[in-house]
Coordinates of C-alpha atoms and ligand atoms in Angstrom, one line a residue:
M1 CA 0.0 0.0 0.0
N2 CA 2.8 2.4 0.8
F3 CA 4.5 1.5 -2.4
A4 CA 1.4 2.4 -4.3
D5 CA 1.1 5.6 -2.3
S6 CA 4.7 6.6 -3.0
E7 CA 3.8 6.5 -6.7
V8 CA 1.0 8.8 -6.2
V9 CA 3.3 11.1 -4.4
A10 CA 5.8 11.0 -7.3
S11 CA 3.0 11.8 -9.7
I12 CA 1.7 14.8 -7.7
L13 CA 5.4 16.1 -7.5
I14 CA 6.2 15.7 -11.1
K15 CA 3.1 17.4 -12.1
A16 CA 4.0 20.3 -10.0
G17 CA 7.5 20.6 -11.7
H18 CA 9.7 18.7 -9.4
R19 CA 12.1 15.8 -10.4
I20 CA 12.8 12.4 -8.8
V21 CA 16.6 11.9 -8.5
D22 CA 18.5 8.8 -8.1
S23 CA 21.3 10.0 -5.7
L24 CA 20.9 11.7 -2.3
D25 CA 23.7 14.2 -3.4
D26 CA 21.4 15.6 -6.1
A27 CA 18.4 15.7 -3.7
D28 CA 17.0 19.1 -2.1
C29 CA 14.3 16.9 -0.2
V30 CA 13.9 13.3 0.9
L31 CA 10.5 11.9 1.5
I32 CA 10.2 8.9 3.9
N33 CA 6.9 7.0 3.4
T34 CA 6.2 5.2 6.8
C35 CA 4.4 2.4 8.2
A36 CA 3.2 2.2 11.8
I37 CA 1.8 -1.3 12.0
R38 CA 4.5 -2.6 14.6
D39 CA 6.9 -0.7 16.6
N40 CA 10.0 -2.2 14.8
A41 CA 8.6 -0.4 11.5
E42 CA 8.8 2.8 13.3
Q43 CA 12.2 2.1 14.8
R44 CA 13.6 1.5 11.3
V45 CA 12.2 4.8 10.2
R46 CA 13.8 6.8 13.1
H47 CA 17.1 5.0 12.2
R48 CA 16.8 6.1 8.6
V49 CA 16.0 9.7 9.7
R50 CA 19.1 9.8 11.8
E51 CA 21.3 8.4 9.1
L52 CA 20.4 11.3 6.9
Q53 CA 21.6 13.8 9.5
A54 CA 25.1 13.3 8.2
Q55 CA 23.9 14.2 4.8
Q56 CA 22.1 17.2 5.9
Q57 CA 25.4 18.6 7.4
R58 CA 27.0 18.4 4.0
H59 CA 24.2 20.1 2.0
R60 CA 20.8 21.5 2.6
L61 CA 18.3 18.7 2.6
H62 CA 14.8 18.8 3.9
I63 CA 13.4 15.6 5.3
G64 CA 9.6 14.9 5.1
V65 CA 7.9 12.1 6.8
L66 CA 4.8 10.8 5.1
G67 CA 2.4 7.9 5.8
C68 CA 1.0 6.3 8.9
M69 CA 3.7 7.1 11.4
A70 CA 3.4 10.7 10.4
E71 CA -0.3 10.7 11.0
R72 CA 0.1 8.8 14.2
L73 CA 2.8 11.0 15.9
Q74 CA 2.2 14.3 14.1
S75 CA 4.3 17.2 15.5
Q76 CA 5.7 14.9 18.3
L77 CA 7.8 13.3 15.5
M78 CA 9.4 16.6 14.6
V79 CA 10.1 17.4 18.2
E80 CA 11.7 14.0 18.7
E81 CA 13.5 13.9 15.3
E82 CA 14.8 17.4 15.1
N83 CA 16.1 17.1 11.5
V84 CA 12.5 16.4 10.1
S85 CA 10.9 19.6 8.4
F86 CA 7.4 18.2 7.8
V87 CA 5.0 15.5 8.5
M88 CA 2.1 14.6 6.4
G89 CA -0.7 12.0 6.8
P90 CA -1.6 9.6 4.0
D91 CA -4.5 11.4 2.6
T92 CA -2.9 15.0 2.5
Y93 CA -0.4 14.4 -0.4
R94 CA -2.2 16.8 -2.8
R95 CA -0.8 19.6 -0.6
L96 CA 2.9 18.5 -1.0
P97 CA 3.7 21.0 -3.6
E98 CA 2.4 23.8 -1.4
V99 CA 4.5 22.6 1.6
L100 CA 7.6 22.3 -0.4
E101 CA 7.0 25.8 -1.8
N102 CA 6.6 27.1 1.8
L103 CA 9.7 25.3 2.9
T104 CA 12.0 27.0 0.3
A105 CA 10.3 30.4 1.1
S106 CA 11.0 30.3 4.9
A107 CA 14.2 28.5 5.9
N108 CA 13.5 27.1 9.3
S109 CA 9.8 26.4 9.1
K110 CA 8.2 23.2 10.1
F111 CA 4.9 21.8 8.7
E112 CA 2.4 19.4 10.0
I113 CA -0.6 18.3 8.0
Q114 CA -2.7 15.6 9.3
N115 CA -5.7 13.7 7.7
S116 CA -9.1 15.0 8.0
K117 CA -11.3 12.7 10.1
F118 CA -13.9 12.6 7.3
S119 CA -11.4 12.3 4.5
T120 CA -13.0 11.2 1.2
E121 CA -9.5 11.2 -0.6
T122 CA -9.0 8.3 -3.0
Y123 CA -6.6 9.8 -5.4
A124 CA -8.8 8.4 -8.1
D125 CA -7.7 11.0 -10.8
I126 CA -4.0 10.7 -10.3
Q127 CA -2.1 8.3 -12.7
P128 CA 0.7 7.0 -10.5
V129 CA 4.2 7.2 -11.8
R130 CA 5.5 3.7 -11.7
L131 CA 8.7 3.9 -9.5
G132 CA 11.6 1.3 -9.7
G133 CA 9.2 -1.3 -11.1
N134 CA 10.0 -4.0 -13.5
G135 CA 7.5 -2.7 -16.3
I136 CA 5.7 -6.0 -15.8
S137 CA 3.5 -5.9 -12.7
A138 CA 2.0 -2.8 -11.0
Y139 CA -0.2 -2.0 -8.0
I140 CA -3.6 -0.3 -8.3
S141 CA -5.1 0.8 -5.1
I142 CA -8.8 0.4 -5.2
M143 CA -9.8 1.8 -1.8
R144 CA -8.5 3.4 1.2
G145 CA -8.8 3.3 5.0
C146 CA -10.2 0.7 7.3
Q147 CA -12.9 0.5 9.7
N148 CA -12.7 -3.0 11.1
Y149 CA -11.0 -1.9 14.2
C150 CA -9.2 -5.2 15.0
S151 CA -8.2 -4.6 18.6
Y152 CA -4.4 -4.7 18.0
C153 CA -4.4 -2.6 14.9
V154 CA -3.4 1.0 14.4
V155 CA -4.6 1.3 10.7
P156 CA -8.1 2.6 11.3
Y157 CA -6.5 5.6 13.2
T158 CA -3.9 6.3 10.7
R159 CA -5.7 5.7 7.4
G160 CA -9.1 6.8 8.4
R161 CA -12.6 5.5 7.4
E162 CA -13.0 3.0 4.5
R163 CA -13.8 4.6 1.0
S164 CA -13.8 3.0 -2.4
R165 CA -12.6 4.4 -5.6
D166 CA -14.7 4.9 -8.8
P167 CA -14.5 1.6 -10.5
Q168 CA -14.2 3.1 -13.9
T169 CA -11.0 4.9 -13.0
I170 CA -9.7 1.5 -11.8
V171 CA -10.7 -0.2 -15.0
D172 CA -9.1 2.7 -17.1
E173 CA -5.9 2.4 -15.0
A174 CA -5.6 -1.3 -15.7
R175 CA -6.3 -0.8 -19.4
T176 CA -3.6 1.9 -19.6
L177 CA -1.2 -0.4 -17.8
C178 CA -1.9 -3.3 -20.3
E179 CA -1.4 -0.9 -23.1
Q180 CA 1.9 0.1 -21.9
G181 CA 3.0 -3.6 -21.7
Y182 CA 2.2 -4.5 -18.3
K183 CA 1.2 -8.1 -17.7
E184 CA -0.1 -8.2 -14.1
V185 CA -1.9 -5.8 -11.7
T186 CA -2.7 -6.2 -8.0
L187 CA -5.7 -4.6 -6.7
L188 CA -5.0 -3.3 -3.3
G189 CA -7.1 -2.5 -0.2
Q190 CA -7.0 -3.2 3.5
N191 CA -10.0 -5.3 3.0
V192 CA -10.9 -5.6 -0.7
N193 CA -14.0 -7.8 -0.1
S194 CA -15.9 -4.8 1.4
Y195 CA -15.1 -2.6 -1.8
R196 CA -18.3 -0.9 -2.7
W197 CA -19.3 2.0 -5.1
K198 CA -22.6 3.5 -5.8
D199 CA -23.0 5.1 -9.1
E200 CA -25.1 8.1 -10.2
A201 CA -27.9 5.7 -11.1
G202 CA -27.9 4.4 -7.6
Q203 CA -26.3 1.0 -8.8
T204 CA -23.9 -0.6 -6.5
V205 CA -20.5 -2.1 -7.7
G206 CA -19.0 -4.7 -5.3
F207 CA -15.8 -6.4 -5.4
P208 CA -16.7 -9.5 -7.4
E209 CA -18.1 -7.2 -10.2
L210 CA -15.1 -5.0 -10.1
M211 CA -12.8 -8.2 -10.5
E212 CA -14.8 -9.3 -13.3
R213 CA -14.5 -5.9 -15.0
V214 CA -10.8 -5.8 -14.6
A215 CA -10.2 -9.4 -15.6
L216 CA -12.2 -8.6 -18.8
V217 CA -9.6 -5.9 -19.8
S218 CA -7.3 -8.5 -21.4
P219 CA -6.9 -12.2 -21.0
Q220 CA -3.2 -11.4 -21.2
L221 CA -3.3 -9.3 -18.1
R222 CA -3.0 -11.3 -14.8
V223 CA -5.1 -9.9 -11.9
R224 CA -4.2 -10.3 -8.2
F225 CA -5.7 -8.7 -5.1
A226 CA -4.8 -8.3 -1.4
T227 CA -6.0 -8.2 1.2
S228 CA -9.2 -10.4 2.0
H229 CA -10.8 -10.3 5.5
P230 CA -12.2 -13.9 6.1
K231 CA -15.5 -12.5 7.4
D232 CA -16.2 -10.9 4.0
L233 CA -14.8 -13.5 1.5
S234 CA -17.9 -14.4 -0.6
D235 CA -18.8 -17.5 -2.6
E236 CA -19.6 -14.9 -5.4
L237 CA -16.1 -13.7 -5.6
L238 CA -14.7 -17.4 -5.7
Q239 CA -17.3 -18.0 -8.6
V240 CA -15.9 -15.0 -10.6
M241 CA -12.4 -16.1 -10.1
A242 CA -13.3 -19.6 -11.2
R243 CA -14.7 -18.0 -14.6
H244 CA -11.5 -16.2 -15.4
D245 CA -8.3 -18.0 -15.9
N246 CA -6.3 -14.6 -15.7
I247 CA -7.5 -13.9 -12.0
C248 CA -4.6 -15.5 -10.2
R249 CA -5.2 -18.6 -8.0
C250 CA -3.9 -17.2 -4.9
I251 CA -5.9 -15.8 -1.8
H252 CA -4.3 -14.1 1.0
L253 CA -6.5 -14.7 3.9
P254 CA -5.1 -13.4 7.3
V255 CA -6.2 -15.6 10.1
Q256 CA -4.3 -13.9 13.0
S257 CA -5.0 -16.7 15.5
G258 CA -6.3 -20.3 15.5
N259 CA -8.3 -19.9 18.7
N260 CA -11.9 -18.5 19.1
R261 CA -11.3 -16.7 22.3
M262 CA -8.3 -14.9 20.8
L263 CA -10.3 -14.0 17.7
K264 CA -13.1 -12.4 19.8
L265 CA -10.4 -10.5 21.8
M266 CA -9.0 -9.4 18.4
N267 CA -12.4 -8.3 17.3
R268 CA -12.0 -10.3 14.1
H269 CA -15.7 -11.1 13.8
Y270 CA -15.2 -14.7 12.7
T271 CA -14.6 -18.1 14.4
V272 CA -12.2 -20.9 13.5
E273 CA -15.1 -22.8 12.1
W274 CA -16.2 -20.0 9.9
Y275 CA -12.5 -19.6 8.6
L276 CA -12.2 -23.2 7.8
D277 CA -15.6 -23.1 6.1
R278 CA -14.1 -20.2 3.8
V279 CA -11.0 -22.4 3.2
A280 CA -13.3 -25.3 2.2
A281 CA -15.2 -22.9 -0.2
I282 CA -11.9 -21.9 -1.9
R283 CA -10.9 -25.5 -2.3
R284 CA -14.3 -26.3 -3.7
Y285 CA -14.4 -23.6 -6.3
L286 CA -10.7 -23.3 -7.0
P287 CA -9.1 -26.6 -6.3
D288 CA -5.6 -25.4 -7.4
C289 CA -5.7 -22.1 -5.4
S290 CA -2.8 -21.4 -3.0
I291 CA -3.7 -19.8 0.4
T292 CA -1.5 -17.5 2.4
T293 CA -2.0 -15.9 5.8
D294 CA -0.8 -13.4 8.5
V295 CA -0.6 -14.5 12.1
I296 CA 0.2 -12.9 15.5
A297 CA 2.0 -14.7 18.1
G298 CA 1.5 -13.8 21.8
F299 CA -1.5 -11.4 21.7
C300 CA -2.7 -10.3 25.1
S301 CA -3.5 -13.3 27.6
E302 CA -2.8 -16.0 24.9
T303 CA -2.4 -19.2 26.7
E304 CA 0.1 -22.0 25.6
E305 CA -3.0 -24.1 24.6
E306 CA -4.4 -21.3 22.5
H307 CA -1.0 -21.1 20.7
Q308 CA -1.2 -24.7 20.1
D309 CA -4.7 -24.1 18.5
T310 CA -2.8 -21.7 16.1
L311 CA -0.3 -24.5 15.2
R312 CA -3.0 -27.0 14.7
L313 CA -4.9 -24.8 12.3
F314 CA -1.7 -24.1 10.3
R315 CA -1.5 -27.9 9.9
Q316 CA -5.0 -28.2 9.0
V317 CA -5.0 -25.5 6.3
G318 CA -1.5 -26.2 4.8
Y319 CA -0.6 -22.6 4.0
D320 CA 1.6 -21.9 1.0
Y321 CA 3.1 -18.9 2.7
A322 CA 2.6 -16.8 5.8
Y323 CA 3.7 -13.6 7.2
M324 CA 4.3 -14.2 10.9
F325 CA 4.6 -11.6 13.7
K326 CA 4.8 -11.1 17.4
Y327 CA 2.4 -9.0 18.9
S328 CA 3.4 -5.3 19.1
L329 CA 1.4 -3.0 21.3
R330 CA 0.2 0.2 19.4
P331 CA -0.8 3.2 21.4
D332 CA -4.4 4.2 21.1
T333 CA -5.7 1.0 20.0
Y334 CA -8.4 -0.9 21.9
A335 CA -5.8 -3.6 23.0
A336 CA -3.6 -0.8 24.3
K337 CA -6.3 0.8 26.3
H338 CA -8.4 -2.2 27.6
L339 CA -6.1 -5.3 27.5
T340 CA -2.7 -6.2 29.0
D341 CA 0.3 -6.9 26.9
D342 CA 1.2 -9.7 29.4
I343 CA 3.1 -12.3 27.3
P344 CA 6.7 -12.0 28.0
D345 CA 8.9 -11.1 25.1
E346 CA 10.8 -14.5 25.2
V347 CA 7.6 -16.4 25.2
K348 CA 6.3 -14.4 22.2
T349 CA 9.6 -15.1 20.3
R350 CA 9.5 -18.7 21.3
R351 CA 5.9 -19.1 20.0
L352 CA 6.7 -17.1 16.8
E353 CA 9.8 -19.5 16.0
E354 CA 7.4 -22.5 16.5
I355 CA 5.1 -21.1 14.0
I356 CA 7.9 -20.2 11.6
A357 CA 9.4 -23.7 11.9
L358 CA 6.1 -25.4 11.3
Q359 CA 5.3 -23.1 8.3
G360 CA 8.7 -24.0 6.8
E361 CA 7.8 -27.7 7.0
I362 CA 4.3 -27.2 5.5
A363 CA 5.7 -24.9 2.6
L364 CA 8.4 -27.6 1.8
E365 CA 5.6 -30.4 1.8
N366 CA 3.5 -28.4 -0.4
N367 CA 6.4 -27.7 -2.8
R368 CA 7.3 -31.3 -3.0
R369 CA 3.8 -32.0 -4.3
E370 CA 4.4 -29.6 -7.2
V371 CA 7.4 -31.6 -8.5
G372 CA 6.4 -33.0 -11.9
R373 CA 3.6 -30.4 -12.6
T374 CA 3.9 -27.8 -15.4
Y375 CA 2.9 -24.1 -14.9
E376 CA 2.4 -21.1 -16.9
V377 CA 4.9 -18.6 -15.6
L378 CA 5.1 -14.9 -16.0
V379 CA 8.9 -14.2 -16.3
E380 CA 10.0 -11.3 -14.1
G381 CA 13.8 -11.1 -14.3
T382 CA 17.1 -12.8 -14.0
S383 CA 17.6 -15.1 -11.0
R384 CA 19.6 -13.9 -8.1
R385 CA 21.7 -17.3 -8.1
S386 CA 22.8 -17.3 -11.8
K387 CA 22.7 -15.1 -14.8
E388 CA 21.9 -18.1 -16.7
Q389 CA 18.6 -18.5 -15.0
L390 CA 15.3 -16.6 -14.9
F391 CA 12.6 -16.3 -12.3
G392 CA 8.9 -15.7 -12.5
R393 CA 5.6 -16.8 -10.8
N394 CA 2.9 -19.1 -11.5
S395 CA -0.8 -18.2 -11.0
Q396 CA -0.5 -19.4 -7.3
N397 CA 2.2 -16.7 -6.8
K398 CA 5.0 -19.3 -6.3
V399 CA 8.4 -18.3 -7.5
L400 CA 10.0 -20.7 -10.3
V401 CA 13.6 -20.5 -11.1
F402 CA 14.7 -22.0 -14.5
D403 CA 17.4 -21.9 -17.2
R404 CA 16.6 -19.0 -19.5
G405 CA 16.6 -20.6 -22.9
N406 CA 15.1 -17.9 -25.2
A407 CA 12.6 -16.6 -22.6
K408 CA 12.8 -12.9 -21.4
P409 CA 11.1 -10.9 -18.7
G410 CA 7.5 -10.1 -19.6
D411 CA 7.0 -13.5 -21.4
Y412 CA 4.5 -16.2 -20.4
V413 CA 6.2 -19.5 -20.6
Q414 CA 5.6 -23.1 -19.5
V415 CA 7.8 -24.5 -16.8
K416 CA 8.0 -28.0 -15.5
V417 CA 8.9 -28.3 -11.8
T418 CA 11.9 -30.6 -11.3
D419 CA 12.9 -29.7 -7.7
C420 CA 12.2 -27.6 -4.9
T421 CA 13.1 -25.7 -1.6
A422 CA 10.7 -24.4 1.0
A423 CA 10.8 -21.1 -0.8
T424 CA 11.3 -21.8 -4.5
L425 CA 10.3 -24.1 -7.2
L426 CA 13.2 -25.1 -9.6
G427 CA 12.1 -26.1 -13.1
E428 CA 12.8 -26.4 -16.8
L429 CA 11.3 -24.6 -19.8
V430 CA 8.8 -26.8 -21.7
I431 CA 9.4 -25.9 -25.5
G432 CA 6.7 -26.1 -28.0
Ligands
5AD1 N1 1.4 -6.4 16.2 C1 1.7 -7.4 15.4 N2 1.3 -7.6 14.2 C2 0.2 -6.8 13.7 N3 -0.3 -6.8 12.6 C3 -1.2 -5.7 12.6 N4 -1.2 -5.0 13.7 C4 -0.2 -5.8 14.4 C5 0.3 -5.5 15.9 N5 0.0 -4.6 16.6 C6 -0.2 -7.7 11.4 C7 -1.5 -8.5 11.2 C8 -2.0 -7.9 9.9 C9 -0.5 -7.5 9.3 C10 -0.7 -6.6 8.1 O1 0.1 -7.1 10.3 O2 -1.3 -9.8 11.0 O3 -2.7 -8.8 9.1
SF4_2 FE1 -5.9 -3.6 10.7 FE2 -7.9 -5.3 10.9 FE3 -8.2 -3.3 9.2 FE4 -6.4 -5.3 8.6 S1 -8.8 -5.4 8.8 S2 -6.0 -3.0 8.4 S3 -5.8 -5.9 10.8 S4 -7.9 -3.1 11.4

């Protein structure tokens, strides 16, 4: 999401006559787009800001902090990090040119612009400038904000209320990317399944219909999406996916915990039974679909048995990939105000390591089953291991590495899986 936002920021600035430069030495201003989801994300930002201090001593360099951390801390951040000149929340980027102008006008000024509580900003009319991409896959932001208020999560406070973007602007952006040679788009939102747009005629467009409209742009354009909230994943969406081969067979379905008491404390609005029913529905409509997840270890009052429930659920679902985190207290959330962060750090770490180890085994088992199968792969680039090899992904979002033959980035090729690790499938081109 931040990557997509940075592309909007670049577009706004270029339109106002600024330039993106490759080297710090050439920059008058550095913008740091920040995440506030866990404390370590914020610590990394502070580290980066301090590193830039040396550069500031060499030449005049303004530092602006954008994104969720700017919104969360506002002027406090400029007090704590003295070398920061301005902070701006995620819905305020249209005002960037004005802030930069004022900075140049008055040397020692500081600016703070926070989101309006009732922001309706979707940046729908802004064609993002694709930054550092591979010219093959791009993100399209389809909605902003979140109002699910999971009890541990800071996002509703930093990104504001949920709002969807006009579907026509989304379809147009996908079409433009396709015409420019892009082969894959990923539709982004905190909870894409609650995408909803009402047009002038009072007709509502939901996420399944939006997906279908984007899928119809071109059979050569792959469509991915993230993230799905289990409470809102509908059969209708799965049916749309089943109808279109170019909608990728991969669903990111964050579970967070495998225990019903924890899920209730987390305010997730589903049970383990509901979640497993959604997994069964995915398998029914899309037998070849991969499923990935997010999980939090050591949330407030989690017992050893409840942690075991998470491990059991991981075995039951057999995830292809998981983003795994230790619980990190976020100020102002429900959990910070009403629950106790009572699991010692070493216990959180040990539980997290157990989940990571188990997920490693599961991923390897899943990958072993892939050996012998042939997949259509979108080539993305040269493999890190060898110049003679390329890498790309199949529809399930698994990375395949294979000898390059005559293939090049941007091609669709058939690859037969011959071997694997827990993270990668190794294969060979199937010619003809
Ligand atoms: N601590 C740890 N992980 C968190 N996430 C969100 N908030 C927190 C927190 N306070 C994780 C969730 C979410 C992912 C984007 O980040 O798993 O799905
Ligand atoms: Fe945070 Fe929950 Fe919204 Fe995801 S759905 S952004 S975890 S509040």
